Amino acid sequence: MPDLLLELFSEEIPARMQARAADDLKRLATDALVEAGLTYASAGAFSTPRRLVLTVEGLTEASPTLREERRGPRDDAPEKALEGFLRATGTTRDALELREEKKGRFYVAQVVTEGRPAATIIAEAIPQVIRNFPWPKSMRWGAGALRWVRPLHQIVCVLSAEDGAEIVPFEVDGIVAGNRTEGHRFMAPEPFSVSSFADYETKLKRAFVVLSAEERAAHIWEDAGNLAFAAGLEPVEDKGLLTEVSGLVEWPVVLMGRIGTAFLDLPPEVLQTSMREHQKFFSVRNPKTGRIERFITVANRETADHGATILAGNEKVLSARLSDARFFWENDLRIARDGMGPWADQLSNVTFHARLGTQAERIDRIARLAREIAPVLGAKPDDADRAARIAKLDLSSEMVFEFPELQGLMGRYYAEAAGLPAEIAAVAQDHYAPLGPSDAVPDAPLSVTVALADKIDTLTGFWAIDEKPTGSKDPYALRRAALGVIRILLSNGLRVNLDRFIDSQLVKHKIALNRAEAKEGEIAALEDVLEEIADHGVFGAAFETVMEAIRKNGKDQPQTGEGSLLRSVGDLVPDLSTDLLAFFHDRLKVYLKGEGLRHDVIDACLAMPGHDDLSLIVMRARALGGFLGTEDGENLLQGYKRAANILAQAEAADGVEYRYGADVKFTETDEERALFAALERAEGAIGPALEAEDFAAAMTEMAHLRGPIDAFFEAVKVNADSQIVRRNRLNLLHRIVETCTQIADLGRIEG
Amino acid sequence: MSEPVRPKSFQEIILRLQTYWAARGCAILQPYDMEVGAGTFHPATTLRSLGTRPWTAAYVQPSRRPTDGRYGENPNRLQHYYQYQVLIKPSPPDLQALYLGSLEAIGIEMDLHDIRFVEDDWESPTLGAWGLGWEVWCDGMEVSQFTYFQQVGGHDCHPVSGELTYGLERLAMYVLGVDHVMDMPFNDPQSAIALSYGDVFRQTEAEYSRWNFDLADTEKLLGDFERAEIECARILDAPEVDPKTGRRIVMAHPAYDQCIKASHIFNLLDARGVISVTERQAYIGRVRALSKRCADAFVTTAAGGWTPETGAER
């Protein structure tokens, strides 16, 4: 059983691409070998800055010989058909046999595909893998046509077995596969030859190359911990950085250096970000004070002076970097302490989006919405307005210009420096949250208010200009914004009817989009609509009220007819609003799926009125989801379905809807009367339970109807001869359906 | 290898690079006589990286970045500085080794330092150009850009050029162990008249910073930009055959001069703070349109690989 060793030796591969490339190499190469008929026992792939390596162990020596019988044309088929068959099967006429079948005599060929040695298969498969390698970005070099992530220099391809090793001969764009490689670029550049994976790995280590990225990472982290510990400190964990740094070195040498005392007063996040982003340093913290006091850098070599020159150089570069950071911090603090006025002015010159205006205009819209949302969440509207107006000022600061990832956090520092109350300053940091699906969600009422206003403004804005996410394209992270709204509402258990805020913000966007072109009075009328929404909460009614007033006033009023701005806003806003709410519902479904809630359960709850209150939907869905698994749940569903099916059949046959109240005076049997009584009792109990939002209790009451319903169907023929009796019974069924669908549209439940 | 002798001055580092690359066969060119933002703008790089004809050149290019002006006060930032540029087409297989040799030549002891190639893809939106490569780190400091050109002026590069760009002041400060650029010896500090970088440039940095930020006439500059754009188009619109000599003369270089001019004027306007974010993109697009047209024209010249028999290669 031979083993395969493949090394693709190139100029430095970007760290972020290495792990994925190793996986791809393993998958593509083994797939190709298996496809060609080989099998293997195990495979592994490795990466360093300069090499991608594959080892495949226990390969079969050759692919199996395949025998296959193929039926050709009938013996009376034209000569041409037979010739074609001979060509296709690579046989000659005398090797064919004729076989009698139902439909005549057919030529049959025995096609033998000879097995091929592993080396031949490898020599064919690997060049294909190299040529079609899925690098995220690849390039050409010199005068060649081959694409690789950076120039590819050497290929080792060795097939080893107990009786020795052989080079698998192939060539890709002039690079001939061999058995020679080299070690560390500086510490052991002399080439050497290898005979197997074990031999390769050992020789590499002797040549100052640690092949495994995990081993390099573990080594770095261990040494970092030891160095820091010896100084009474600890390294700040950063998995992403560790992976990256492991991809920048073949022979990691961990060094700990000092941060100039002049920089130790910078906010720890600034130190950490500057060191990580610019220098790829780990931060080293004093566990007692939480202060960052040292750094750890990882060099790619040992030196005679034990890294002294390297460390001195790194310390010097860091000082220059941190001088910049301190310069930004001090300049920013000066402006912050003066009240941040210039930053607000600057945001009037910064475009948020070509059609959605400047950052200043955006902030103004968010502040207005925050003011509307505040009372619902128990925040003071004035505070919400103020917080929204300072929350993004740090976008003008020098620090955030340099380190965009510090936005929000710097805002909080600067707002505090400006003397703002802590809960307002916190909004600057909190209102961006949650950023990822597992990111913490704000819970302070002010922060929640502005966080919702910010996200709803973004969503309605892009809906208003028809830039919705499509497929995998979501350049403005609108899915993330919608999920943010969902998570904020649910994890705080907030009851918010989104419709009203969506409508209000859509109207604000329409005002902004049309301000320049609008005719006299139109903008004022739309502002009136906003006020009406604030008072009454519904766009349709608010809009009609304003239109009515315009019509009454008659002369000198803006146009309201077809083609007018007001009419188009009146037509468009409800559509956009419905569409955006549906987008929220889609995101909600994705979110709840993670919780294990069934799709049909969520759909059943989404079909109910009040579906712009996402917390309500989820309460219903969780109650229903839990309930359906119980015996009562089954009772509820079956009772409902029986009534609903017969009602639906009758309605379809008669072409009418049975929606009138059933009357007990037209009943004929005890079972009928018992059902009336049961409904009466159930409704009496369901009402208060719904009022209290005790959905489980309400559903239990509904489930109790199963007995009377079953008894009714046993005893009573719905299609009575008397039309009056029949109609009354169908109306009774409707009453059952109505009673049972007060929490969810059970008709959407599968099964 | 013999112990490299440490250079004593800024100019010695430049001279050693010149000698090193000359010995490796590069044509040592002189700086382009126009204001540019980086050595890449020199036609010896932008235009010569196009087409199939081999090329090898190295040169110092004074570069201007008006927004980086700090009145000569900042230890690392200058609005006028020098880049050392090497361009070899096709990129030789040992370009990394050649580059490392150049570091050794300027006195970096390879046994003591940590040299790393860290991913850094290069893109110039104004030149319609991009490439893949690295920034080269020496003990955590970026000392050079190393790029394999993939596209220039919207044209795929066949063959590919390898480009090396050294930020000379920063590199020299590191090699010479100087903390403030103005303190760096420009000539040999043992000379009868020893000059520091500050003696040469401190005053001009202040002068240009003031002019760049506060005095440059933006109305005039806006007009100059328009005129450069118009002139570039006019040059390229001219018929290929010169009526006076009867020869085919495509004026790619004069047109490209106008493109360089427009690009620098844009940088000045940017420093004056009169270009808004949205306008910025539009201006960059206009410069790119010029560089693309110049690239299109260059590949129809002999230097760009055009022959009367085959025409342009693509």
XYZ file of N, CA and C in Angstrom, chain B residues 155-301:
441
model
N -5.993 46.929 -18.784
C -5.460 45.843 -19.626
C -4.837 44.752 -18.763
N -5.115 43.491 -19.081
C -4.431 42.400 -18.399
C -2.947 42.455 -18.736
N -2.092 42.215 -17.747
C -0.653 42.253 -17.994
C -0.163 40.896 -18.478
N 0.345 40.855 -19.700
C 0.936 39.647 -20.305
C 2.223 40.057 -20.967
N 3.368 39.735 -20.511
C 3.632 39.031 -19.256
C 3.434 39.947 -18.048
N 3.610 39.344 -16.885
C 3.410 40.077 -15.644
C 4.700 40.789 -15.239
N 4.558 42.045 -14.796
C 5.717 42.762 -14.270
C 5.789 42.566 -12.760
N 7.031 42.491 -12.265
C 7.224 42.520 -10.816
C 7.645 43.921 -10.432
N 6.970 44.492 -9.451
C 7.275 45.868 -9.047
C 7.711 45.901 -7.591
N 8.814 46.599 -7.338
C 9.274 46.794 -5.962
C 9.262 48.285 -5.671
N 8.698 48.663 -4.555
C 8.691 50.076 -4.170
C 9.237 50.201 -2.758
N 10.304 50.969 -2.640
C 10.880 51.202 -1.312
C 10.514 52.621 -0.883
N 9.963 52.776 0.318
C 9.780 54.112 0.886
C 11.121 54.538 1.454
N 11.829 55.389 0.715
C 13.252 55.588 1.030
C 13.495 56.218 2.398
N 12.720 57.243 2.748
C 12.983 57.908 4.038
C 12.806 56.933 5.193
N 11.681 56.216 5.166
C 11.393 55.317 6.269
C 12.447 54.205 6.386
N 12.771 53.645 5.221
C 13.769 52.585 5.194
C 15.113 53.110 5.704
N 15.493 54.297 5.227
C 16.789 54.857 5.603
C 16.820 55.191 7.096
N 15.723 55.747 7.605
C 15.677 56.056 9.034
C 15.924 54.798 9.854
N 15.335 53.695 9.372
C 15.486 52.440 10.093
C 16.934 51.959 10.043
N 17.494 51.988 8.836
C 18.858 51.491 8.672
C 19.845 52.371 9.437
N 19.582 53.677 9.420
C 20.518 54.609 10.050
C 20.217 54.816 11.536
N 19.109 54.272 12.018
C 18.764 54.398 13.432
C 18.391 55.813 13.822
N 17.613 56.469 12.976
C 17.213 57.856 13.242
C 15.726 57.884 13.610
N 15.335 58.704 14.585
C 13.942 58.738 15.017
C 13.120 59.819 14.347
N 13.773 60.896 13.943
C 13.036 61.973 13.276
C 13.645 62.183 11.898
N 12.783 62.177 10.895
C 13.293 62.229 9.521
C 14.198 63.436 9.303
N 13.858 64.558 9.971
C 14.634 65.768 9.727
C 16.060 65.663 10.297
N 16.265 64.716 11.225
C 17.594 64.545 11.825
C 18.502 63.622 11.010
N 17.920 63.032 9.980
C 18.686 62.022 9.233
C 19.798 62.685 8.416
N 21.043 62.143 8.482
C 22.114 62.717 7.648
C 21.791 62.539 6.167
N 21.855 63.619 5.438
C 21.577 63.516 3.999
C 22.854 63.087 3.271
N 23.946 63.808 3.558
C 25.229 63.373 2.990
C 26.072 62.802 4.124
N 27.297 62.471 3.845
C 28.163 61.877 4.866
C 28.326 62.859 6.025
N 27.987 62.436 7.248
C 28.077 63.375 8.378
C 29.512 63.818 8.654
N 30.504 63.117 8.078
C 31.909 63.549 8.238
C 32.306 64.590 7.196
N 31.426 64.912 6.285
C 31.783 65.866 5.232
C 32.091 67.235 5.828
N 32.795 67.999 5.058
C 33.106 69.363 5.493
C 31.817 70.125 5.743
N 30.901 69.983 4.831
C 29.594 70.616 5.037
C 28.569 69.492 5.155
N 28.291 69.078 6.383
C 27.340 67.985 6.602
C 25.923 68.544 6.576
N 25.076 67.871 5.813
C 23.680 68.331 5.716
C 22.742 67.244 6.230
N 21.765 67.658 7.003
C 20.743 66.716 7.431
C 19.566 66.800 6.453
N 18.661 65.815 6.547
C 17.457 65.855 5.715
C 16.707 67.149 5.990
N 16.697 67.549 7.268
C 16.017 68.786 7.642
C 16.649 70.011 7.004
N 17.995 70.013 6.901
C 18.654 71.145 6.250
C 18.159 71.295 4.824
N 17.879 70.183 4.205
C 17.446 70.226 2.808
C 15.939 70.496 2.711
N 15.142 69.871 3.587
C 13.702 69.861 3.325
C 12.808 70.478 4.397
N 13.351 70.820 5.578
C 12.439 71.297 6.628
C 11.658 72.542 6.162
N 12.367 73.455 5.559
C 11.705 74.693 5.133
C 10.686 74.444 4.023
N 11.083 73.610 3.066
C 10.148 73.394 1.953
C 8.898 72.659 2.434
N 9.049 71.765 3.417
C 7.865 71.079 3.943
C 6.872 72.087 4.513
N 7.385 73.062 5.263
C 6.508 74.075 5.836
C 5.859 74.904 4.732
N 6.674 75.303 3.773
C 6.153 76.154 2.690
C 5.044 75.441 1.917
N 5.347 74.206 1.538
C 4.345 73.485 0.740
C 3.112 73.127 1.575
N 3.335 72.821 2.873
C 2.177 72.499 3.704
C 1.229 73.685 3.727
N 1.789 74.869 3.923
C 0.929 76.053 3.981
C 0.202 76.230 2.652
N 0.965 76.114 1.557
C 0.349 76.329 0.246
C -0.694 75.241 -0.048
N -0.317 73.989 0.174
C -1.234 72.878 -0.119
C -2.555 73.020 0.631
N -2.427 73.328 1.917
C -3.631 73.297 2.744
C -4.459 74.554 2.629
N -3.793 75.699 2.507
C -4.541 76.951 2.669
C -4.507 77.908 1.488
N -3.510 77.788 0.638
C -3.393 78.850 -0.360
C -3.593 78.425 -1.799
N -3.412 77.168 -2.086
C -3.516 76.747 -3.484
C -4.862 77.244 -4.030
N -4.825 77.849 -5.189
C -6.017 78.475 -5.759
C -6.937 77.394 -6.323
N -7.994 77.113 -5.599
C -8.830 75.981 -5.998
C -9.556 76.252 -7.320
N -9.946 77.496 -7.543
C -10.612 77.809 -8.818
C -9.689 77.478 -9.976
N -8.432 77.925 -9.823
C -7.458 77.671 -10.882
C -7.248 76.156 -11.043
N -7.134 75.477 -9.915
C -6.881 74.040 -9.983
C -8.033 73.299 -10.656
N -9.261 73.706 -10.310
C -10.411 73.058 -10.942
C -10.362 73.262 -12.447
N -9.978 74.471 -12.843
C -9.852 74.763 -14.266
C -8.735 73.947 -14.897
N -7.602 73.854 -14.184
C -6.465 73.083 -14.700
C -6.848 71.620 -14.911
N -7.638 71.110 -13.970
C -8.060 69.712 -14.088
C -8.841 69.513 -15.384
N -9.810 70.403 -15.577
C -10.633 70.306 -16.796
C -9.761 70.398 -18.048
N -8.828 71.348 -18.036
C -7.999 71.542 -19.225
C -7.118 70.324 -19.502
N -6.577 69.733 -18.424
C -5.740 68.537 -18.613
C -6.575 67.416 -19.226
N -7.784 67.289 -18.744
C -8.685 66.254 -19.242
C -8.965 66.468 -20.729
N -9.263 67.707 -21.076
C -9.585 68.021 -22.469
C -8.374 67.788 -23.370
N -7.193 68.237 -22.877
C -5.986 68.110 -23.684
C -5.642 66.637 -23.909
N -5.817 65.841 -22.877
C -5.537 64.400 -22.990
C -6.396 63.793 -24.088
N -7.672 64.113 -24.062
C -8.589 63.565 -25.068
C -8.214 64.083 -26.463
N -7.867 65.362 -26.540
C -7.545 65.960 -27.832
C -6.326 65.267 -28.438
N -5.326 65.013 -27.607
C -4.102 64.365 -28.100
C -4.432 62.980 -28.652
N -5.273 62.271 -27.924
C -5.557 60.896 -28.335
C -6.529 60.842 -29.507
N -7.285 61.919 -29.678
C -8.228 61.958 -30.804
C -7.546 62.291 -32.125
N -6.308 62.777 -32.016
C -5.611 63.164 -33.249
C -5.389 61.926 -34.125
N -5.381 62.131 -35.454
C -5.161 60.968 -36.337
C -3.792 60.337 -36.076
N -3.704 59.008 -36.268
C -2.456 58.302 -35.973
C -1.315 58.785 -36.865
N -1.647 59.076 -38.108
C -0.581 59.466 -39.032
C -0.393 60.974 -38.971
N 0.856 61.352 -38.675
C 1.204 62.767 -38.570
C 1.242 63.370 -39.968
N 0.401 64.376 -40.247
C 0.356 64.909 -41.616
C 1.679 65.541 -42.030
N 2.458 66.027 -41.042
C 3.691 66.716 -41.409
C 4.774 65.738 -41.843
N 5.010 64.698 -41.063
C 6.077 63.747 -41.405
C 5.573 62.567 -42.209
N 4.261 62.384 -42.207
C 3.707 61.226 -42.900
C 3.908 59.932 -42.125
N 4.440 60.040 -40.910
C 4.678 58.822 -40.111
C 3.527 58.591 -39.160
N 3.385 57.303 -38.779
C 2.377 56.968 -37.773
C 2.971 57.300 -36.408
N 2.406 58.293 -35.719
C 2.907 58.673 -34.392
C 1.717 58.780 -33.434
N 1.529 57.724 -32.648
C 0.475 57.749 -31.629
C 1.083 58.391 -30.386
N 0.461 59.467 -29.897
C 1.103 60.262 -28.841
C 0.661 59.818 -27.444
N 0.989 58.563 -27.110
C 0.563 58.022 -25.823
C 1.208 58.770 -24.654
N 2.493 59.070 -24.761
C 3.192 59.700 -23.639
C 2.735 61.129 -23.362
N 2.638 61.980 -24.381
C 2.110 63.329 -24.103
C 0.711 63.278 -23.497
N -0.090 62.356 -23.961
C -1.445 62.237 -23.394
C -1.353 61.799 -21.938
N -0.449 60.861 -21.673
C -0.303 60.355 -20.312
C 0.195 61.454 -19.357
N 1.028 62.376 -19.881
C 1.446 63.527 -19.064
C 0.230 64.282 -18.535
N -0.763 64.433 -19.380
C -1.971 65.159 -18.967
C -2.729 64.371 -17.898
N -2.675 63.063 -18.022
C -3.317 62.200 -17.023
C -2.609 62.364 -15.675
N -1.273 62.371 -15.702
C -0.495 62.578 -14.471
C -0.859 63.918 -13.857
N -0.972 64.919 -14.733
C -1.273 66.272 -14.265
C -2.642 66.275 -13.567
N -3.622 65.686 -14.215
C -4.976 65.663 -13.641
C -4.958 64.952 -12.296
N -4.201 63.870 -12.214
C -4.148 63.101 -10.973
C -3.557 63.947 -9.847
N -2.478 64.661 -10.141
C -1.859 65.479 -9.099
C -2.761 66.651 -8.693
N -3.424 67.248 -9.652
C -4.342 68.351 -9.333
C -5.458 67.839 -8.423
N -5.933 66.653 -8.728
C -6.955 66.058 -7.865
C -6.424 65.919 -6.433
N -5.179 65.468 -6.280
C -4.605 65.329 -4.932
C -4.540 66.680 -4.223
N -4.181 67.710 -4.970
C -4.111 69.050 -4.375
C -5.498 69.512 -3.933
N -6.474 69.297 -4.789
C -7.849 69.704 -4.454
C -8.326 68.958 -3.216
N -7.944 67.694 -3.140
C -8.310 66.868 -1.997
C -7.714 67.469 -0.715
N -6.444 67.866 -0.796
C -5.783 68.449 0.380
C -6.446 69.762 0.783
N -6.968 70.475 -0.196
C -7.632 71.740 0.100
C -9.021 71.512 0.689
N -9.440 70.259 0.714
C -10.724 69.921 1.333
C -11.932 70.409 0.559
N -11.787 70.576 -0.737
C -12.933 71.089 -1.502
C -13.643 69.976 -2.271
N -13.221 68.744 -2.046
C -13.873 67.645 -2.772
C -14.686 66.828 -1.781
N -15.972 66.724 -2.013
C -16.823 65.960 -1.098
C -16.663 64.465 -1.385
N -17.224 63.662 -0.502
C -17.045 62.218 -0.637
C -17.573 61.710 -1.972
N -18.749 62.188 -2.343
C -19.332 61.707 -3.601
C -18.532 62.208 -4.799
N -18.127 63.475 -4.747
C -17.341 64.025 -5.853
C -16.028 63.283 -6.000
N -15.491 62.876 -4.858
C -14.203 62.193 -4.826
C -14.223 61.019 -5.796
N -15.275 60.174 -5.652
C -15.393 59.004 -6.522
C -15.458 59.426 -7.977
N -16.197 60.499 -8.225
C -16.358 60.955 -9.605
C -15.011 61.400 -10.181
N -14.223 62.150 -9.384
C -12.918 62.595 -9.866
C -11.987 61.411 -10.138
N -11.990 60.465 -9.208
C -11.149 59.281 -9.398
C -11.535 58.566 -10.691
N -12.839 58.495 -10.928
C -13.321 57.863 -12.161
C -12.847 58.608 -13.401
N -12.812 59.937 -13.301
C -12.374 60.715 -14.474
C -10.895 60.499 -14.756
N -10.082 60.434 -13.695
C -8.650 60.186 -13.911
C -8.451 58.779 -14.474
N -9.228 57.831 -13.948
C -9.096 56.462 -14.433
C -9.445 56.378 -15.919
N -10.460 57.124 -16.303
C -10.849 57.112 -17.716
C -9.682 57.590 -18.578
N -8.968 58.613 -18.087
C -7.806 59.098 -18.843
C -6.717 58.032 -18.902
N -6.408 57.415 -17.756
C -5.306 56.448 -17.774
C -5.656 55.253 -18.655
N -6.937 54.901 -18.685
C -7.329 53.791 -19.562
C -7.104 54.141 -21.024
N -7.499 55.359 -21.375
C -7.323 55.746 -22.780
C -5.844 55.774 -23.140
N -5.009 56.251 -22.198
C -3.566 56.289 -22.471
C -3.009 54.878 -22.633
N -3.488 53.968 -21.780
C -3.037 52.577 -21.887
C -3.467 51.994 -23.234
N -4.715 52.280 -23.612
C -5.205 51.806 -24.912
C -4.295 52.306 -26.038
N -3.894 53.581 -25.901
C -3.056 54.163 -26.949
C -1.668 53.548 -26.930
N -1.107 53.360 -25.722
C 0.268 52.856 -25.630
C 0.414 51.487 -26.298
N -0.571 50.624 -26.129
C -0.430 49.296 -26.738
C -0.565 49.344 -28.260
N -0.876 50.506 -28.805
C -0.847 50.623 -30.266
C 0.440 51.309 -30.722
N 1.445 51.410 -29.822
C 2.748 51.961 -30.219
C 3.780 50.837 -30.230
